[in-house]
PDB file of C-alpha atoms and ligand atoms in Angstrom:
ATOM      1  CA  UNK A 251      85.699  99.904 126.400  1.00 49.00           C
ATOM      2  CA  UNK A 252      88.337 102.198 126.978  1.00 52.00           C
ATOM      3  CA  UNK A 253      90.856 100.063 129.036  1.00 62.00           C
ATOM      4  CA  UNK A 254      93.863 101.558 128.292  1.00 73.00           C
ATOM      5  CA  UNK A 255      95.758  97.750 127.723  1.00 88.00           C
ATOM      6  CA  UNK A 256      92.964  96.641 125.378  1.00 93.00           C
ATOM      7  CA  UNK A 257      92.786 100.427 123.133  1.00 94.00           C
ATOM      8  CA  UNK A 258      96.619  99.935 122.966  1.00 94.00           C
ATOM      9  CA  UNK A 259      96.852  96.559 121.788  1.00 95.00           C
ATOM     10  CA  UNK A 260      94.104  97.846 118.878  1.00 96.00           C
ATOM     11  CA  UNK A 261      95.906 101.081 117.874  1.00 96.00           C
ATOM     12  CA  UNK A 262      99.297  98.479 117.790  1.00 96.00           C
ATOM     13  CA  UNK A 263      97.172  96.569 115.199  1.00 96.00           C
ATOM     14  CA  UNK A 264      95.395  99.401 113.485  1.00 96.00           C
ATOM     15  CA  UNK A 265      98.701 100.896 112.649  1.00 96.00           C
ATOM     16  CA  UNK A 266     100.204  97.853 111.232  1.00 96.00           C
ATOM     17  CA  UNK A 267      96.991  97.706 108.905  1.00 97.00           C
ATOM     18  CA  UNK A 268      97.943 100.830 108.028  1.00 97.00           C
ATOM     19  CA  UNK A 269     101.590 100.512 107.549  1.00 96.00           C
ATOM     20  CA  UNK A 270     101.491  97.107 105.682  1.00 97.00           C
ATOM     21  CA  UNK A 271      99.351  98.082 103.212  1.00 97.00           C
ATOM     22  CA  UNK A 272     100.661 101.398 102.011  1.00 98.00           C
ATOM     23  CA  UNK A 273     102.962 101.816  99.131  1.00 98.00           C
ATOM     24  CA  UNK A 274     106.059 103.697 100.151  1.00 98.00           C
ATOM     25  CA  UNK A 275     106.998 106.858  98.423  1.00 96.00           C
ATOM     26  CA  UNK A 276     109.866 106.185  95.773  1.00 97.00           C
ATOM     27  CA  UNK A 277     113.200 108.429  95.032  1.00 97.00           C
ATOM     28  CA  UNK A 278     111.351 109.842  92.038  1.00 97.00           C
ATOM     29  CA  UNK A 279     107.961 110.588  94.105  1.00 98.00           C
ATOM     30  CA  UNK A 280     110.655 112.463  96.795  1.00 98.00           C
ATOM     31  CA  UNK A 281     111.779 114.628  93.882  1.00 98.00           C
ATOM     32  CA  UNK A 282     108.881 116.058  92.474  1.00 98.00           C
ATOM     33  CA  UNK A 283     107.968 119.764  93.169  1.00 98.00           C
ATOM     34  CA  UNK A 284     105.187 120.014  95.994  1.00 98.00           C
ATOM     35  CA  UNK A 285     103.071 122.392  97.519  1.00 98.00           C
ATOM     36  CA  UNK A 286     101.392 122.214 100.681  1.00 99.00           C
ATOM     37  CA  UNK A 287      97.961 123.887 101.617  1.00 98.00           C
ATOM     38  CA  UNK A 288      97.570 124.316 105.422  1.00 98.00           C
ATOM     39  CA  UNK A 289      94.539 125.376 106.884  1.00 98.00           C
ATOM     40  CA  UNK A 290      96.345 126.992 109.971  1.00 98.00           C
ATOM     41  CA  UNK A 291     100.036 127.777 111.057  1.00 98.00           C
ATOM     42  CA  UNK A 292     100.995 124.032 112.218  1.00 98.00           C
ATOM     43  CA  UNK A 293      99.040 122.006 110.431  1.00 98.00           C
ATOM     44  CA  UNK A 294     101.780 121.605 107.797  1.00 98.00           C
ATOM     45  CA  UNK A 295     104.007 120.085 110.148  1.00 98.00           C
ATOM     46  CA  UNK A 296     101.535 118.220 112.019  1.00 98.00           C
ATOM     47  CA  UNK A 297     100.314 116.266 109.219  1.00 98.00           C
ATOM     48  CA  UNK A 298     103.337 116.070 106.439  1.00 98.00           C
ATOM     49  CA  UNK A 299     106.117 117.648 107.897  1.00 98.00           C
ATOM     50  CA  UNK A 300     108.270 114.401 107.652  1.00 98.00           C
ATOM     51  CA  UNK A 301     106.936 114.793 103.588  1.00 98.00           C
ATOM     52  CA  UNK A 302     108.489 118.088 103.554  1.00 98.00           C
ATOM     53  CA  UNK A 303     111.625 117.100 105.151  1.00 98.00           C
ATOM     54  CA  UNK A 304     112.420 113.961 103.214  1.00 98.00           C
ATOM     55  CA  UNK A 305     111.535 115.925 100.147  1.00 98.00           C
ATOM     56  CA  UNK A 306     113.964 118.654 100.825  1.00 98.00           C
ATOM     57  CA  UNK A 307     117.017 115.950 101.582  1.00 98.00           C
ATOM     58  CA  UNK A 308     115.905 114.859  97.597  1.00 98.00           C
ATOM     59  CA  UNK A 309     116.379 118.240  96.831  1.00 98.00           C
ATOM     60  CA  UNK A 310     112.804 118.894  95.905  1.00 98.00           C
ATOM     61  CA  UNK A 311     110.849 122.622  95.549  1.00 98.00           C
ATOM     62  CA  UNK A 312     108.411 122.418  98.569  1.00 98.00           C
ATOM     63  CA  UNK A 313     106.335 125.123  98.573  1.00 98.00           C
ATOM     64  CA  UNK A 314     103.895 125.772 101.756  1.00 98.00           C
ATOM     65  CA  UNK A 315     100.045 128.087 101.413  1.00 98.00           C
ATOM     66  CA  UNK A 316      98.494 129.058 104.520  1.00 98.00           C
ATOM     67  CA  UNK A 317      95.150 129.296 103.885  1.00 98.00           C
ATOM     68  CA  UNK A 318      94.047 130.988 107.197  1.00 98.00           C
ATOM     69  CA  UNK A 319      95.720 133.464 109.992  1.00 97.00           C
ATOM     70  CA  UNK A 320      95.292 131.320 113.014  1.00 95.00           C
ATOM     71  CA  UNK A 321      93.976 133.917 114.649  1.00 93.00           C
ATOM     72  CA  UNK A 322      90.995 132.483 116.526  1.00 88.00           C
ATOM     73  CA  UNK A 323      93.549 129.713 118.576  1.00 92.00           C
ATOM     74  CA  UNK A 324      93.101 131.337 121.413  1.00 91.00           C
ATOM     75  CA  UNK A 325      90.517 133.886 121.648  1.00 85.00           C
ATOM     76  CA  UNK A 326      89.118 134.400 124.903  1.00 85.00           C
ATOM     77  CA  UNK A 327      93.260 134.899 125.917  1.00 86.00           C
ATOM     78  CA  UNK A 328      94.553 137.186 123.339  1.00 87.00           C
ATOM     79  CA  UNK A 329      93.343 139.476 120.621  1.00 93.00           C
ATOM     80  CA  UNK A 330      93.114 138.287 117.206  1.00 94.00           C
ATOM     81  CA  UNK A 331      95.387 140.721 116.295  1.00 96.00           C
ATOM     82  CA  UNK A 332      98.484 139.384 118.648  1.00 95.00           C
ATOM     83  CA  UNK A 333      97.404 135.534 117.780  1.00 96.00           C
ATOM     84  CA  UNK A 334      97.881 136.756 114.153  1.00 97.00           C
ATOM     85  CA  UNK A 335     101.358 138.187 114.422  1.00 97.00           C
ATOM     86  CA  UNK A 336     102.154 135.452 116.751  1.00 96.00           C
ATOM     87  CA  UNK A 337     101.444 132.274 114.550  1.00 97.00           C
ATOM     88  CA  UNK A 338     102.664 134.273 111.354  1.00 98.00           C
ATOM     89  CA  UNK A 339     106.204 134.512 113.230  1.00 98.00           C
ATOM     90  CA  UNK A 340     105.946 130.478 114.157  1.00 98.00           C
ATOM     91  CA  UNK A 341     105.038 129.215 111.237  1.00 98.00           C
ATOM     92  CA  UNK A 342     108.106 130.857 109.398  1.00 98.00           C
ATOM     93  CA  UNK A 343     110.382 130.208 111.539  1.00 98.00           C
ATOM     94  CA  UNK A 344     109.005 126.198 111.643  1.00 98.00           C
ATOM     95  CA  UNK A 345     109.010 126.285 108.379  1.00 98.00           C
ATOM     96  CA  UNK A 346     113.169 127.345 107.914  1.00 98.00           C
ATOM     97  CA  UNK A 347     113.209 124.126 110.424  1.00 98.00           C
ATOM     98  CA  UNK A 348     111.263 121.923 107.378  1.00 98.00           C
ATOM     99  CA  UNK A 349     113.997 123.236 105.551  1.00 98.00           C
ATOM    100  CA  UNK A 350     111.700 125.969 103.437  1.00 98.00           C
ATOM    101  CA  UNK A 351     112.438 129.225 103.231  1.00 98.00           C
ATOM    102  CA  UNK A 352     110.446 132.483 103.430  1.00 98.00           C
ATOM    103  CA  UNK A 353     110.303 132.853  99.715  1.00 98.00           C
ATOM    104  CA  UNK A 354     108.400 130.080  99.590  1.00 98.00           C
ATOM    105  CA  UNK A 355     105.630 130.499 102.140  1.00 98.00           C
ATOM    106  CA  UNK A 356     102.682 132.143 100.970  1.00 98.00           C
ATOM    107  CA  UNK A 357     100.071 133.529 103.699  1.00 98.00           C
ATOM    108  CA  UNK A 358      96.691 133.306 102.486  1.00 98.00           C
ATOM    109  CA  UNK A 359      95.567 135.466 105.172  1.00 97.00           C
ATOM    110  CA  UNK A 360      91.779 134.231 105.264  1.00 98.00           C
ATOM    111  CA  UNK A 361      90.377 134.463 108.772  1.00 97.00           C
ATOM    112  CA  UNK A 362      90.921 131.333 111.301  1.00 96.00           C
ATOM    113  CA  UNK A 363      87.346 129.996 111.521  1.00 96.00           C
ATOM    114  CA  UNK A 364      85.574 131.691 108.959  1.00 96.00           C
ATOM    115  CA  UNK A 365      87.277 129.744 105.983  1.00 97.00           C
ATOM    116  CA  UNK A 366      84.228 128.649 104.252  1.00 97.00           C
ATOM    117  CA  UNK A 367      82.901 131.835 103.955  1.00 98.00           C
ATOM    118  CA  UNK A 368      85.543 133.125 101.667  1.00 98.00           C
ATOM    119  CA  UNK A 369      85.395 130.333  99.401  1.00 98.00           C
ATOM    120  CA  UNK A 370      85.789 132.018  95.964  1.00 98.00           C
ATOM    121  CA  UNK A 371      88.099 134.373  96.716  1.00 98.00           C
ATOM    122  CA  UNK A 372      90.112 131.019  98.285  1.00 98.00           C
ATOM    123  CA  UNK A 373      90.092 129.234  94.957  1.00 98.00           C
ATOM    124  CA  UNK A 374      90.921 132.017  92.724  1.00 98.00           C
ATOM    125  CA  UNK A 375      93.894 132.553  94.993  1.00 98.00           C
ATOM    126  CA  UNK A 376      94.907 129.018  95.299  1.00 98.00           C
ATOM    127  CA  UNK A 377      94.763 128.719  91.650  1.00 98.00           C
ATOM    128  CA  UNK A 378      97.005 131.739  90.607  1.00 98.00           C
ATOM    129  CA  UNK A 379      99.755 130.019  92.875  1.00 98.00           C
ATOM    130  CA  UNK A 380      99.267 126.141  90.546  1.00 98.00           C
ATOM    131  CA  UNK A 381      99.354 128.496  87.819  1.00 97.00           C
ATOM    132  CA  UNK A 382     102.426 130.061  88.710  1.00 98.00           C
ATOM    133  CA  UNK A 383     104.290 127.570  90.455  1.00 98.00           C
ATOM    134  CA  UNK A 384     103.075 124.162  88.635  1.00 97.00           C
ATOM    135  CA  UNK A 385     103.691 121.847  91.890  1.00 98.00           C
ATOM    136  CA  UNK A 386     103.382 118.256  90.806  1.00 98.00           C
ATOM    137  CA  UNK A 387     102.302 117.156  93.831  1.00 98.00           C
ATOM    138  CA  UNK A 388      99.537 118.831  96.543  1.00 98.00           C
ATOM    139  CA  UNK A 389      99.504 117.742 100.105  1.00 98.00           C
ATOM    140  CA  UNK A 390      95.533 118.880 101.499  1.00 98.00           C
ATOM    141  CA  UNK A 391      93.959 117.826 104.473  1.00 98.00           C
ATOM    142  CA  UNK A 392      91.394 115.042 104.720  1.00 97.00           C
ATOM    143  CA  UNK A 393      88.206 115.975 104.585  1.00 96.00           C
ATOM    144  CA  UNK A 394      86.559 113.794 106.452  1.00 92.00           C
ATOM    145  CA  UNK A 395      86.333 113.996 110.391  1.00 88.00           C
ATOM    146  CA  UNK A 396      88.026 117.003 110.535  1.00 92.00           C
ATOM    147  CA  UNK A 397      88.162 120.883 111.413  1.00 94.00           C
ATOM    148  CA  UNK A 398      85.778 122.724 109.190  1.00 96.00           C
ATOM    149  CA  UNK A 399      88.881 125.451 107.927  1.00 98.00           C
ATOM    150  CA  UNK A 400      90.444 121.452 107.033  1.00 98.00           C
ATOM    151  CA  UNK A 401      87.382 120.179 104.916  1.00 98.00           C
ATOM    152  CA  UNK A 402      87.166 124.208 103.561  1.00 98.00           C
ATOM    153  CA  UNK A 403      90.760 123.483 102.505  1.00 98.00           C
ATOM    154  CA  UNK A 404      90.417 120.192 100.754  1.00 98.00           C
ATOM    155  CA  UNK A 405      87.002 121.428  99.486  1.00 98.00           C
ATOM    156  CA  UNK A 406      88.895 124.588  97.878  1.00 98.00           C
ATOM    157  CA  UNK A 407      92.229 123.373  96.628  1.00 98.00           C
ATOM    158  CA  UNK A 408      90.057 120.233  94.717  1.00 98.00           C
ATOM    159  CA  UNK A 409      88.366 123.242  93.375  1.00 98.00           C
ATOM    160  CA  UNK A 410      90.988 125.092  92.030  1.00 98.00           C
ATOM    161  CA  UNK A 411      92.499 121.932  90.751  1.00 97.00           C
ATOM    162  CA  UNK A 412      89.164 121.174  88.189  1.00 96.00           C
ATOM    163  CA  UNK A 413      89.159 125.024  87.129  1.00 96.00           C
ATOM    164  CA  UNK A 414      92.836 124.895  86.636  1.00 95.00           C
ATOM    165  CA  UNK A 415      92.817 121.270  84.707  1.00 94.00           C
ATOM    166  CA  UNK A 416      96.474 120.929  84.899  1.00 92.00           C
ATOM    167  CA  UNK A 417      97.823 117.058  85.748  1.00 95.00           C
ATOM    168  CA  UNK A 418      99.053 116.335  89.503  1.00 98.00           C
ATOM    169  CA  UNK A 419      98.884 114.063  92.772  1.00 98.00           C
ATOM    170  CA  UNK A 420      96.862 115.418  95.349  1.00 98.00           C
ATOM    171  CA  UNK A 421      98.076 113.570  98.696  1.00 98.00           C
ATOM    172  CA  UNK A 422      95.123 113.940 101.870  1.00 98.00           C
ATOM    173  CA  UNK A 423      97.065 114.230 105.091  1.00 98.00           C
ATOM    174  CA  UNK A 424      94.787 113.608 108.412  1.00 98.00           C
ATOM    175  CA  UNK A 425      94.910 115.979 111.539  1.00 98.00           C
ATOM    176  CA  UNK A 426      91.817 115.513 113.266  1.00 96.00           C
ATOM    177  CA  UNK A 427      90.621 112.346 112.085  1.00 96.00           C
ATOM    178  CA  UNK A 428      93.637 111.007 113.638  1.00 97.00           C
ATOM    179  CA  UNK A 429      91.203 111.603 117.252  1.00 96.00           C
ATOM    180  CA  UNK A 430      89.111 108.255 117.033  1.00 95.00           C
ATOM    181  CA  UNK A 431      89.555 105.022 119.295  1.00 95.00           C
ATOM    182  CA  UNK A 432      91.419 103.404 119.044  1.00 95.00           C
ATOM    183  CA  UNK A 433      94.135 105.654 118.585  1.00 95.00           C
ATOM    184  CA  UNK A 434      93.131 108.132 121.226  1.00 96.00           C
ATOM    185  CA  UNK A 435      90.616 107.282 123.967  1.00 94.00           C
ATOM    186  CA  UNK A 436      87.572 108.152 125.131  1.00 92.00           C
ATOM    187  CA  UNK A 437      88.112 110.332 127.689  1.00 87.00           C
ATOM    188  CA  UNK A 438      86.475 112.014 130.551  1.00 86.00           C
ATOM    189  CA  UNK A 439      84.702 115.609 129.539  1.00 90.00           C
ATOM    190  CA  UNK A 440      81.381 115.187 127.693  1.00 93.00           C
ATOM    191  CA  UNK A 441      82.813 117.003 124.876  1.00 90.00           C
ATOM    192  CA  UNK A 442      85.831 114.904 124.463  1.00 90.00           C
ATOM    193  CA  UNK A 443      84.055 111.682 124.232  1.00 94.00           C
ATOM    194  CA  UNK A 444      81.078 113.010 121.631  1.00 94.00           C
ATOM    195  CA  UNK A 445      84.495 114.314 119.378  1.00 93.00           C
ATOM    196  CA  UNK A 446      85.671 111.010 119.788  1.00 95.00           C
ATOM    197  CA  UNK A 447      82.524 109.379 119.401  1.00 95.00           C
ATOM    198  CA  UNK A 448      81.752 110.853 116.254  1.00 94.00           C
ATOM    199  CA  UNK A 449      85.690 110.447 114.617  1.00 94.00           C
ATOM    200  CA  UNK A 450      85.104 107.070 115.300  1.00 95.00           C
ATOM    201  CA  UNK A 451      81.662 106.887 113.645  1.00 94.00           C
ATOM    202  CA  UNK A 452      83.292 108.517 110.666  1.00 93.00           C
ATOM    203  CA  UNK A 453      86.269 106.829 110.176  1.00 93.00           C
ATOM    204  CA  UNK A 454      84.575 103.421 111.050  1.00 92.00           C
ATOM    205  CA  UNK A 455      86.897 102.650 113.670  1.00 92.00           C
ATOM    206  CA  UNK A 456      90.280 103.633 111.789  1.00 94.00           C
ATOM    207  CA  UNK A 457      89.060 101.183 108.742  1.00 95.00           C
ATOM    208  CA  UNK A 458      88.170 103.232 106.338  1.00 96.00           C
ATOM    209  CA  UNK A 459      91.355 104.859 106.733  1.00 96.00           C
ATOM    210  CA  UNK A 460      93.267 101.802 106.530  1.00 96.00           C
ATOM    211  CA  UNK A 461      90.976 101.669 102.937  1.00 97.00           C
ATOM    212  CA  UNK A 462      91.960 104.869 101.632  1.00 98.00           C
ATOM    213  CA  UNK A 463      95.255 106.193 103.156  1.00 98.00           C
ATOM    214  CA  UNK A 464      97.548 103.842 101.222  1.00 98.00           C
ATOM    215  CA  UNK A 465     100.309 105.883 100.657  1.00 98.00           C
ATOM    216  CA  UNK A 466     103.222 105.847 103.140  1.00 98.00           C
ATOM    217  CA  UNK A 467     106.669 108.450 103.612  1.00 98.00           C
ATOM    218  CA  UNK A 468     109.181 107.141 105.918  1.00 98.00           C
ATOM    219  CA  UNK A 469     110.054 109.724 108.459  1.00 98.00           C
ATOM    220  CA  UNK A 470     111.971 108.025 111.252  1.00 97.00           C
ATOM    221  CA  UNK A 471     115.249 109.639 109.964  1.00 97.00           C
ATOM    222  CA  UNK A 472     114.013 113.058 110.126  1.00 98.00           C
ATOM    223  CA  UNK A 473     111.316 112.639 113.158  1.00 98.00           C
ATOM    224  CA  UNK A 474     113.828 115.024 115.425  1.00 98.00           C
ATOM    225  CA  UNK A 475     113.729 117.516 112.934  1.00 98.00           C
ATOM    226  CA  UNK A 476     109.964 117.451 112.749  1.00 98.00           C
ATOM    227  CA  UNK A 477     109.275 117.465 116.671  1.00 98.00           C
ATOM    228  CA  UNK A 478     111.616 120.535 116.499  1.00 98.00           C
ATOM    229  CA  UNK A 479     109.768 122.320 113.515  1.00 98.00           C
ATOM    230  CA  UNK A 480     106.507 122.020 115.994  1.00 98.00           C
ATOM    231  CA  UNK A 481     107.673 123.216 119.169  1.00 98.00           C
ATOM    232  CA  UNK A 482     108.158 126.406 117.560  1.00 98.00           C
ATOM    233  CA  UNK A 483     104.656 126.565 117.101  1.00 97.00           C
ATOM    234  CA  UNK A 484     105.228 127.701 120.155  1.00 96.00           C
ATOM    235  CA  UNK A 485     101.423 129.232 121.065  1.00 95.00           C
ATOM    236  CA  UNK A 486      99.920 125.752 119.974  1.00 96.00           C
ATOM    237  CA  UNK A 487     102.815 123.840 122.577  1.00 96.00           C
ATOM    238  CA  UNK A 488     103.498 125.620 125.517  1.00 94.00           C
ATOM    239  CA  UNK A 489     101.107 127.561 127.539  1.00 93.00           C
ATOM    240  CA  UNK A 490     101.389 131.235 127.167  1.00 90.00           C
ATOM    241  CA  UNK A 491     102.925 132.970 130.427  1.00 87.00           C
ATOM    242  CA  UNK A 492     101.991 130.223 132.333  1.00 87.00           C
ATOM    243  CA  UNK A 493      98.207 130.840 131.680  1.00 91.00           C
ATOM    244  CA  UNK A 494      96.202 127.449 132.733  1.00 90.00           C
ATOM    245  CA  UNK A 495      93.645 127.896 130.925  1.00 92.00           C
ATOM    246  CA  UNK A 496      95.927 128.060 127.431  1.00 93.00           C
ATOM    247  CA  UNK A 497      95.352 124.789 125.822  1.00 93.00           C
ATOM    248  CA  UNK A 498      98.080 123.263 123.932  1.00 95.00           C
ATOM    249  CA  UNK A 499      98.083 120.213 121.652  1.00 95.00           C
ATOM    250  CA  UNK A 500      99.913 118.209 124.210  1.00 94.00           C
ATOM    251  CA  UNK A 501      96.591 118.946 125.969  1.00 91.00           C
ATOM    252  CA  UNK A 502      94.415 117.220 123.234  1.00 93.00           C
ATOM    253  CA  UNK A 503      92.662 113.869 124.521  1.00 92.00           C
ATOM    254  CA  UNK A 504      95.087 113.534 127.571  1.00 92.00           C
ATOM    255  CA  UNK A 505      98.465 113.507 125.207  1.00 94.00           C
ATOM    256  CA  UNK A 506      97.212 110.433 123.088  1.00 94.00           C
ATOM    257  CA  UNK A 507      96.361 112.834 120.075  1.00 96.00           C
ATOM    258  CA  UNK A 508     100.358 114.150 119.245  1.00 97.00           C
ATOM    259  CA  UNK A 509     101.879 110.423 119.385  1.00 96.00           C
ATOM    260  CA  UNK A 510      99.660 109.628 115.947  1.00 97.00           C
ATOM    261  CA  UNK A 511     102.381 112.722 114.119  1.00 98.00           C
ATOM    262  CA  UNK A 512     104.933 110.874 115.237  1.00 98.00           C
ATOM    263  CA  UNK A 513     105.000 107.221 113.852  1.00 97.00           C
ATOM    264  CA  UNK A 514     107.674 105.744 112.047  1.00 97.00           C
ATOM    265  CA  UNK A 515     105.426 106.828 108.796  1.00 98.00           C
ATOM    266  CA  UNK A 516     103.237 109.377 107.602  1.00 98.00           C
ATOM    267  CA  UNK A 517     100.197 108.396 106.075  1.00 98.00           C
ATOM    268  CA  UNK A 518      98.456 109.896 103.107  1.00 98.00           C
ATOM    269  CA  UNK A 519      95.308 109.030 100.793  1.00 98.00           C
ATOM    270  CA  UNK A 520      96.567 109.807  97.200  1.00 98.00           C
ATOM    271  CA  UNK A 521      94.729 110.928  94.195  1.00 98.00           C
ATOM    272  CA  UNK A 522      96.036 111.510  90.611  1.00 97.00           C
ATOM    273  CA  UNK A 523      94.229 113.997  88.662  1.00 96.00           C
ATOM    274  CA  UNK A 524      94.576 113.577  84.855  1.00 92.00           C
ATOM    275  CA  UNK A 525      94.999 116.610  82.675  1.00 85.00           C
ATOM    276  CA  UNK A 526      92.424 118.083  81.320  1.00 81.00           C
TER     277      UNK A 526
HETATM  278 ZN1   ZN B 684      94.193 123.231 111.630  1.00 88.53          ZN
END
């Protein structure tokens, strides 16, 4: 099943699904004011940093929440106190790279891990910053097949959204999902092939992706800028003092996971929400 000729030819097609049928952002879409909720300190880039860049060339107001500290990366190698201060640092300094600056970052500061369990205080917080900032466009993570601080994220910002009533486009980015065959494979660890397993149960092989995620940003112009904006996440790309046992993202799935980031396009599921 997992030949590696056979799950390339497939991902080849599944992307050109995906890519033919989604509507390309236009000049006025680039120019509307956006914020960005992140669940942790690199998903921003991961999953819409080419957004953010192409946005900023258009000389929109991109403004990125991070919901959680990242603080649980890495746990049994460093205290959550260090992993805190470590992936506040990166994800400032990545986002300068996205071309955002510190004004406009806002650190949510919810623990890594534990999102769920501060969901009120999460929507009340999320919607003082709609209130005060009136983005026009969200970018939230997928909520499907993914992290439980991602589905926490879409689950809160949606949320916030209703209470708040005001009109905007929400645009679902995937991180996780993105691990289903055919575009990663199956693997060799136990645990790697029941993730697999079950993103490909969930996102019915890719096809209910190529359903809902019909929205497409261009991002081969600015796909240096973005690869750059990540490495300096540095605790999620490099192992830590040479530690083995630090896992990086490179690590994820035997390096097939990082390719799906960077594409020729980015790929969101859109929703506009009316005013209330
Ligand atoms: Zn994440």
């Amino acid at each position: 099943m997992d030949g590696i000729p056979v799950r390339r030819v497939f991902r080849r097609l599944l992307w050109m699904a995906l890519e033919r049928l989604a509507r390309s952002f236009d000049d006025d879409e680039l120019r509307r004011s956006a914020m960005v909720f992140a669940p942790h300190p690199d998903d921003e880039t991961l999953g819409c940093g080419g957004a953010i860049l192409q946005k900023r060339r258009a000389g929109a107001v991109v403004r990125i929440a991070f919901l959680t500290d990242g603080s649980s990366s890495h746990l049994q190698l460093a205290s959550r106190d260090e992993l805190r201060a470590i992936r506040a640092r990166e994800a400032l300094r990545a986002a300068k790279v996205l071309g955002v600056e510190e004004e406009d970052v806002f650190m949510l500061g919810f623990p890594d891990a534990a999102l769920g369990s501060h969901r009120e205080a999460a929507v009340a917080r999320v919607g003082e910053l709609l209130r005060r900032h009136r983005p026009e466009q969200l970018f939230v993570p997928y909520a499907r097949g993914e992290h439980q601080d991602h589905v926490s994220t879409n689950h809160i910002v949606h949320e916030a959204v209703a209470r708040a009533g005001l009109p905007v486009t929400v645009l679902e980015y995937a991180v996780w999902a993105w691990r289903h065959w055919p575009m990663v494979g199956f693997g060799r660890t136990r645990l790697q092939q029941r993730s697999v397993l079950a993103g490909t149960v969930s996102t019915r092989l890719g096809l209910r992706m190529v359903r809902e995620f019909r929205t497409k940003v261009p991002i081969q112009d600015v796909v240096g800028q973005k690869r750059a904006a990540l490495a300096l996440h540095a605790s999620q790309m490099e192992r830590r003092n040479a530690e083995p046992r630090w896992r990086t993202l490179q690590d994820v799935d035997g390096g097939d996971f990082l390719p799906c980031f960077f594409e020729d396009y980015e790929l969101y599921r859109r929703i506009d929400v009316a005013a209330r």
